mmCIF file of N, CA and C in Angstrom:
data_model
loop_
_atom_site.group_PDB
_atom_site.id
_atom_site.type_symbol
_atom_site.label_atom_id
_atom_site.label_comp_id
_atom_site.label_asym_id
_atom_site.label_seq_id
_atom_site.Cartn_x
_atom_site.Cartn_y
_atom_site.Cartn_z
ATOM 1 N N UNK A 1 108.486 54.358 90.629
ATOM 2 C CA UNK A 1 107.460 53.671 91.368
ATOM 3 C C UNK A 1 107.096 54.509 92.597
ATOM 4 N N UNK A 2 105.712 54.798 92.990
ATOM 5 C CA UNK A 2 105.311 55.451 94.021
ATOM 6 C C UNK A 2 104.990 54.645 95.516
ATOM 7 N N UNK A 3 105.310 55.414 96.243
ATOM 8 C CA UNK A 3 105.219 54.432 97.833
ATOM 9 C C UNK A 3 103.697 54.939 97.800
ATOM 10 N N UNK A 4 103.194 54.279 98.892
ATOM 11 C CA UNK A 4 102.046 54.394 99.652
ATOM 12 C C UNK A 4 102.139 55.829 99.947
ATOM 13 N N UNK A 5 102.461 56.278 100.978
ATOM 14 C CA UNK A 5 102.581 57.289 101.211
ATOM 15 C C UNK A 5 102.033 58.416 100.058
ATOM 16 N N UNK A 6 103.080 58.288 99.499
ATOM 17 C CA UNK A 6 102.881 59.671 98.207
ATOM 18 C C UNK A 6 101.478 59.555 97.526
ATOM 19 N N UNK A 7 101.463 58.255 96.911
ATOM 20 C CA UNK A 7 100.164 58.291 96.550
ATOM 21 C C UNK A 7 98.679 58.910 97.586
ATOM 22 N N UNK A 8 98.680 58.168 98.923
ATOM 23 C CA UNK A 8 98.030 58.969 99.535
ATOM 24 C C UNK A 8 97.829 60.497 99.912
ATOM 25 N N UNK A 9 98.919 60.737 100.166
ATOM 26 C CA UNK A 9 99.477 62.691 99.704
ATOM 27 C C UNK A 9 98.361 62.975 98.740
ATOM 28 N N UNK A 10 98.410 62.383 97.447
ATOM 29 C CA UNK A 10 98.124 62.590 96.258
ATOM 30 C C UNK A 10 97.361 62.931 96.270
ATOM 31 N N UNK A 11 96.513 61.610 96.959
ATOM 32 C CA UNK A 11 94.415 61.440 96.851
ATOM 33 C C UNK A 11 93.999 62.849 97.532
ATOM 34 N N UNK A 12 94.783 63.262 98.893
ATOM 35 C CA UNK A 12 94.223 64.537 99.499
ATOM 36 C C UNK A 12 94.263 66.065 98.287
ATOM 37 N N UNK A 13 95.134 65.923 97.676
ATOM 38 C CA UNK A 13 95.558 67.150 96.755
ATOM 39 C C UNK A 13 94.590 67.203 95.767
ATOM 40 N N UNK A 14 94.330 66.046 95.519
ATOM 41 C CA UNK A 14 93.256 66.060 94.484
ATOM 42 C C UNK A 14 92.103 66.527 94.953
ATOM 43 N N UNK A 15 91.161 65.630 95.896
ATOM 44 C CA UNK A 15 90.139 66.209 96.449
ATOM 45 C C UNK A 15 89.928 67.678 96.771
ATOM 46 N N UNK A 16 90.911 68.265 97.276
ATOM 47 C CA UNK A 16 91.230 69.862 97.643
ATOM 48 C C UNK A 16 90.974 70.318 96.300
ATOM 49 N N UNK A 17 90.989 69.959 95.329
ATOM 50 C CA UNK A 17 91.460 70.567 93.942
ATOM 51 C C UNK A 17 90.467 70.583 93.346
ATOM 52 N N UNK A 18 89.288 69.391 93.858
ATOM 53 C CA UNK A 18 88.032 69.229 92.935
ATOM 54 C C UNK A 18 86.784 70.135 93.461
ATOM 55 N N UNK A 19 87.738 70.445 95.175
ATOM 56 C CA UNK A 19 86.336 71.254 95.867
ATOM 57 C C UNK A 19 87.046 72.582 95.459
ATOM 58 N N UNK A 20 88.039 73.049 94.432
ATOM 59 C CA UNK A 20 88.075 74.462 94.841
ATOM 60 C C UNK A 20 87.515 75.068 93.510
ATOM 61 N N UNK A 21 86.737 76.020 93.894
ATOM 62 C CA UNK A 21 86.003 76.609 92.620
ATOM 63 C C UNK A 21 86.853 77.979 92.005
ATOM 64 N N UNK A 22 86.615 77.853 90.356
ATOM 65 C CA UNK A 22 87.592 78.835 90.243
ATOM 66 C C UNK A 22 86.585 79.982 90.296
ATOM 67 N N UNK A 23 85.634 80.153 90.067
ATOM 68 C CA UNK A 23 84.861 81.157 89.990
ATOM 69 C C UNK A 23 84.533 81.882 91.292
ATOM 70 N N UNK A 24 85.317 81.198 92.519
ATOM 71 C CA UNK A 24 85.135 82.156 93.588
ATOM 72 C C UNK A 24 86.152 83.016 93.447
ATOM 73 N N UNK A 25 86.115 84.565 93.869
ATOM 74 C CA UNK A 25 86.953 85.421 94.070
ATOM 75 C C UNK A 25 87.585 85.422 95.758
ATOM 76 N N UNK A 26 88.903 85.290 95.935
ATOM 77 C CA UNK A 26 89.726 85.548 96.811
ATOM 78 C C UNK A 26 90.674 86.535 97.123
ATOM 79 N N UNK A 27 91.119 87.255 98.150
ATOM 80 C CA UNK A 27 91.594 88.522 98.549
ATOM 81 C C UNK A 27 93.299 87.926 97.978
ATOM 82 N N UNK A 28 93.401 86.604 98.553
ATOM 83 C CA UNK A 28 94.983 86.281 98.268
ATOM 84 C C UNK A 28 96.166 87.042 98.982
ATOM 85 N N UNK A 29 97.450 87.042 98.306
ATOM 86 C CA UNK A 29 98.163 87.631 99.323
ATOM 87 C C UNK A 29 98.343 89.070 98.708
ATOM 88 N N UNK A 30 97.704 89.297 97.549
ATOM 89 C CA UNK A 30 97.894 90.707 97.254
ATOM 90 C C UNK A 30 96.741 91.627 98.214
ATOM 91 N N UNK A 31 95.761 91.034 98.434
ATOM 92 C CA UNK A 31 94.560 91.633 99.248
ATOM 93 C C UNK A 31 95.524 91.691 100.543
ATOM 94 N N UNK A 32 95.998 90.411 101.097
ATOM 95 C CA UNK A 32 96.596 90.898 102.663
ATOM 96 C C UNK A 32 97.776 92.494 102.544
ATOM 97 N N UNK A 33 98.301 92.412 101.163
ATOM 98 C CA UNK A 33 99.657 93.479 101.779
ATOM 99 C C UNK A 33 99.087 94.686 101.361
ATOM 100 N N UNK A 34 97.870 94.577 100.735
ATOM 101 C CA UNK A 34 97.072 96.053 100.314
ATOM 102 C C UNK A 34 96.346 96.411 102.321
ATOM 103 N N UNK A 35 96.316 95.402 102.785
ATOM 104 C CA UNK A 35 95.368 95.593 103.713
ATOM 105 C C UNK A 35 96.541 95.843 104.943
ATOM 106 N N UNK A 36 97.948 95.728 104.623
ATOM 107 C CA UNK A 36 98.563 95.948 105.725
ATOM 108 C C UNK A 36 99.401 97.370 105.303
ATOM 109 N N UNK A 37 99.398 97.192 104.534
ATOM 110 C CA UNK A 37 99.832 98.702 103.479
ATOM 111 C C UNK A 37 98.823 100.102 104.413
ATOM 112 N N UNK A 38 97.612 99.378 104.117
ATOM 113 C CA UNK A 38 96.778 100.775 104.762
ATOM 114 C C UNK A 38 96.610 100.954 106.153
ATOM 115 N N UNK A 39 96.338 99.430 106.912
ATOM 116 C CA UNK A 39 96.774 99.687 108.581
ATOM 117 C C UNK A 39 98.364 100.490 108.595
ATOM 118 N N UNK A 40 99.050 100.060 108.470
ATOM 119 C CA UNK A 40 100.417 101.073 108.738
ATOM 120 C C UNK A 40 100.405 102.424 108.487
ATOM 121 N N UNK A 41 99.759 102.679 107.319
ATOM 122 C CA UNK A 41 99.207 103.961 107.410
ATOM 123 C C UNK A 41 98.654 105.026 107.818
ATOM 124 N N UNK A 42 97.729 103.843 108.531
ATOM 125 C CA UNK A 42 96.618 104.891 109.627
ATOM 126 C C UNK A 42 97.708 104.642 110.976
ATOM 127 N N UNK A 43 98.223 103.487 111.171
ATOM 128 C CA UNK A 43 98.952 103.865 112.385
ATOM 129 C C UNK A 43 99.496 104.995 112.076
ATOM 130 N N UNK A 44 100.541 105.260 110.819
ATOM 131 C CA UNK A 44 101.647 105.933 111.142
ATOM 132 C C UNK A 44 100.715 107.543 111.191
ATOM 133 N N UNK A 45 99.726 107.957 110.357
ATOM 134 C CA UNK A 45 98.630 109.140 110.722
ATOM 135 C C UNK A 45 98.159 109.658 112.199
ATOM 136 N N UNK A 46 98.111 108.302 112.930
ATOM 137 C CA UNK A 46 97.393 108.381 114.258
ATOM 138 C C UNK A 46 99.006 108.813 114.646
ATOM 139 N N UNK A 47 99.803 108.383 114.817
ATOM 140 C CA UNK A 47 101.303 108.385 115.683
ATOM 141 C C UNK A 47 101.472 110.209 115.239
ATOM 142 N N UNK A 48 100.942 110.670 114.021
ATOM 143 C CA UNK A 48 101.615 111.914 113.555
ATOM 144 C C UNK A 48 100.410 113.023 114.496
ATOM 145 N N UNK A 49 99.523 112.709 114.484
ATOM 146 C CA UNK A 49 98.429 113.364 114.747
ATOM 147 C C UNK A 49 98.213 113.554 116.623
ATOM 148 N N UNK A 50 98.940 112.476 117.339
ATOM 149 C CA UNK A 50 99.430 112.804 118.524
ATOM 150 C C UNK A 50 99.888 113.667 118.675
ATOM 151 N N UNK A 51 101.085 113.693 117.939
ATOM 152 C CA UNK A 51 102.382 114.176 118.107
ATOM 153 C C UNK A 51 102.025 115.960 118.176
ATOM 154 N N UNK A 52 101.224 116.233 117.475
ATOM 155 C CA UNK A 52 100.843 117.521 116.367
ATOM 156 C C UNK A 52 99.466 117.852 117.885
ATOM 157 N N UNK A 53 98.501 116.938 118.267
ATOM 158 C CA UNK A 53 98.003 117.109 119.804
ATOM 159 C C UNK A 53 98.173 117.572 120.568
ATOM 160 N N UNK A 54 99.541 117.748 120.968
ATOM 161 C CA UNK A 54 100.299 117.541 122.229
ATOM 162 C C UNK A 54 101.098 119.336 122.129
ATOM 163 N N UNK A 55 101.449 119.537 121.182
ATOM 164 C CA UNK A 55 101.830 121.228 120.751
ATOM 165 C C UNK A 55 100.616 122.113 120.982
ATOM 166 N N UNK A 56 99.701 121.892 120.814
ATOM 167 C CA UNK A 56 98.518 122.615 120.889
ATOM 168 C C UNK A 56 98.488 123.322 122.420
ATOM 169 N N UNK A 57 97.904 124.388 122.464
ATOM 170 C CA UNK A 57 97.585 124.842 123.255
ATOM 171 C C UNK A 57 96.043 125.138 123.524
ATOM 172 N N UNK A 58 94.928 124.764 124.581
ATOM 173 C CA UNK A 58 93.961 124.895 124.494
ATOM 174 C C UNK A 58 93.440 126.015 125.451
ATOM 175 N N UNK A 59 93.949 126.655 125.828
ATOM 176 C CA UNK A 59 93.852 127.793 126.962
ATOM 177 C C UNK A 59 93.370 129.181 125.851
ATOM 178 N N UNK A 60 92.303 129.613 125.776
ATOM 179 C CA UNK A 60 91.788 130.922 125.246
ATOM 180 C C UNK A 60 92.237 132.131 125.203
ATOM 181 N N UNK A 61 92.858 132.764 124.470
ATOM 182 C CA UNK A 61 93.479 134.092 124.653
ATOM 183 C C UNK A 61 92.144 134.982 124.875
ATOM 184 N N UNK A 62 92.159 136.138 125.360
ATOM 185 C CA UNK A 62 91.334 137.466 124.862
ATOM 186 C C UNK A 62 91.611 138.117 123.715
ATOM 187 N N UNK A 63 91.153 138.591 122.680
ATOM 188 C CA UNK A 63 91.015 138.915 121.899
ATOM 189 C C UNK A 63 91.679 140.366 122.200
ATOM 190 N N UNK A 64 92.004 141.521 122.357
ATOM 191 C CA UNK A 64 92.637 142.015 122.461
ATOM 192 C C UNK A 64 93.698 142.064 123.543
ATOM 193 N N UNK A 65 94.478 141.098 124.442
ATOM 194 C CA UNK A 65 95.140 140.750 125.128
ATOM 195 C C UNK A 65 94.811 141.127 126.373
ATOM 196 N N UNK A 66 95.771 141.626 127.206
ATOM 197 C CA UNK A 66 95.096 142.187 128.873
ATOM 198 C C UNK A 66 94.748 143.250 128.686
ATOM 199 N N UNK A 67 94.890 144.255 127.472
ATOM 200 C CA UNK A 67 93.540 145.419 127.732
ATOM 201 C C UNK A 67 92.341 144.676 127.123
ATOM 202 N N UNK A 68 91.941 143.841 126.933
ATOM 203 C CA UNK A 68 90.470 143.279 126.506
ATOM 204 C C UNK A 68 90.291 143.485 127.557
ATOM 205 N N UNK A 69 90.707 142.853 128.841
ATOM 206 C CA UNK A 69 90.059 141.959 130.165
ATOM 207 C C UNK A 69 89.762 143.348 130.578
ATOM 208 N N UNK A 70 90.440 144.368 130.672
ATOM 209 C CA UNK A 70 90.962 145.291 131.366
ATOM 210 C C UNK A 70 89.374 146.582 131.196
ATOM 211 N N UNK A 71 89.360 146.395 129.927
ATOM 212 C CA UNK A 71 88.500 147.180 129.527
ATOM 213 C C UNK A 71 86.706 146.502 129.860
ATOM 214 N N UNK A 72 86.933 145.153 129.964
ATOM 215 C CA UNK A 72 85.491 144.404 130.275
ATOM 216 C C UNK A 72 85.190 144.417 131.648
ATOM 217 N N UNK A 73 86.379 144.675 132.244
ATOM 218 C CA UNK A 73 86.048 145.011 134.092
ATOM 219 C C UNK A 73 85.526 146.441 133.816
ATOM 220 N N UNK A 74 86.056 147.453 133.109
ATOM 221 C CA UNK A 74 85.939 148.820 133.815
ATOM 222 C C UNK A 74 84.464 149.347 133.142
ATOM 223 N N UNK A 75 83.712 148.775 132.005
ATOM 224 C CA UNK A 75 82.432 148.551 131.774
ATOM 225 C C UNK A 75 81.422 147.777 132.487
ATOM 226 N N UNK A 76 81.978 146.793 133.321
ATOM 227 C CA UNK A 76 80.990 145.888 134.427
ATOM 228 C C UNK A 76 80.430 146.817 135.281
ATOM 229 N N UNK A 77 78.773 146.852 135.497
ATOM 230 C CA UNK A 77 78.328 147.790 136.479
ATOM 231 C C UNK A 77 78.721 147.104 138.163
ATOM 232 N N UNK A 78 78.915 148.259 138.516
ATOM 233 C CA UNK A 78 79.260 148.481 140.373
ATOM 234 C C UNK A 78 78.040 147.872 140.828
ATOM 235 N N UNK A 79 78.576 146.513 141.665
ATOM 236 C CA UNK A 79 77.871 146.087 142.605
ATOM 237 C C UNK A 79 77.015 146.660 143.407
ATOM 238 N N UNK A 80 75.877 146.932 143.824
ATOM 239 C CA UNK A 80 75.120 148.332 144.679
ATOM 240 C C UNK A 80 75.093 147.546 145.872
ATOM 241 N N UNK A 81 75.468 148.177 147.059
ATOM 242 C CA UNK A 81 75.848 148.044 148.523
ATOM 243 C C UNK A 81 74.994 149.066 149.331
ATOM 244 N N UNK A 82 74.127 148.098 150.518
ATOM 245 C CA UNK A 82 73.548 149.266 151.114
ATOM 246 C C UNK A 82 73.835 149.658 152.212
#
């Protein structure tokens, strides 16, 4: 024998059941762990890609070291002084 209660439970489950269409498509929980699968991913890319940032050096060498420089002064024409 059913109490009040349950039966009322019931009536809500049903209604939920009559509005849900099967023909809609839903992400579900396989869509959420595909979707947290790939955020962690890009975090863990971004975390690697710091890391790999930070080694870099952005300061320009000369191309043939200090005789490049050396040799681009002693080709610069003399200032003319009167």
């Amino acid at each position: 024998m059913m109490s009040a209660t349950s039966t009322l439970a019931l009536t809500h489950f049903v209604t939920l059941a009559d509005s849900f269409d099967k023909d809609k498509v839903t992400p579900g929980v396989l869509g959420f762990i595909v979707f947290a699968v790939i955020g962690g991913a890009v975090w863990l890319l971004m975390k690697s890609m710091n890391k790999h940032m930070k080694k870099v050096d952005f300061e320009e060498q000369p191309e043939g070291g200090e005789a490049g420089t050396a040799s681009s002064a002693a080709t610069a024409p003399e200032p003319k002084t009167s």
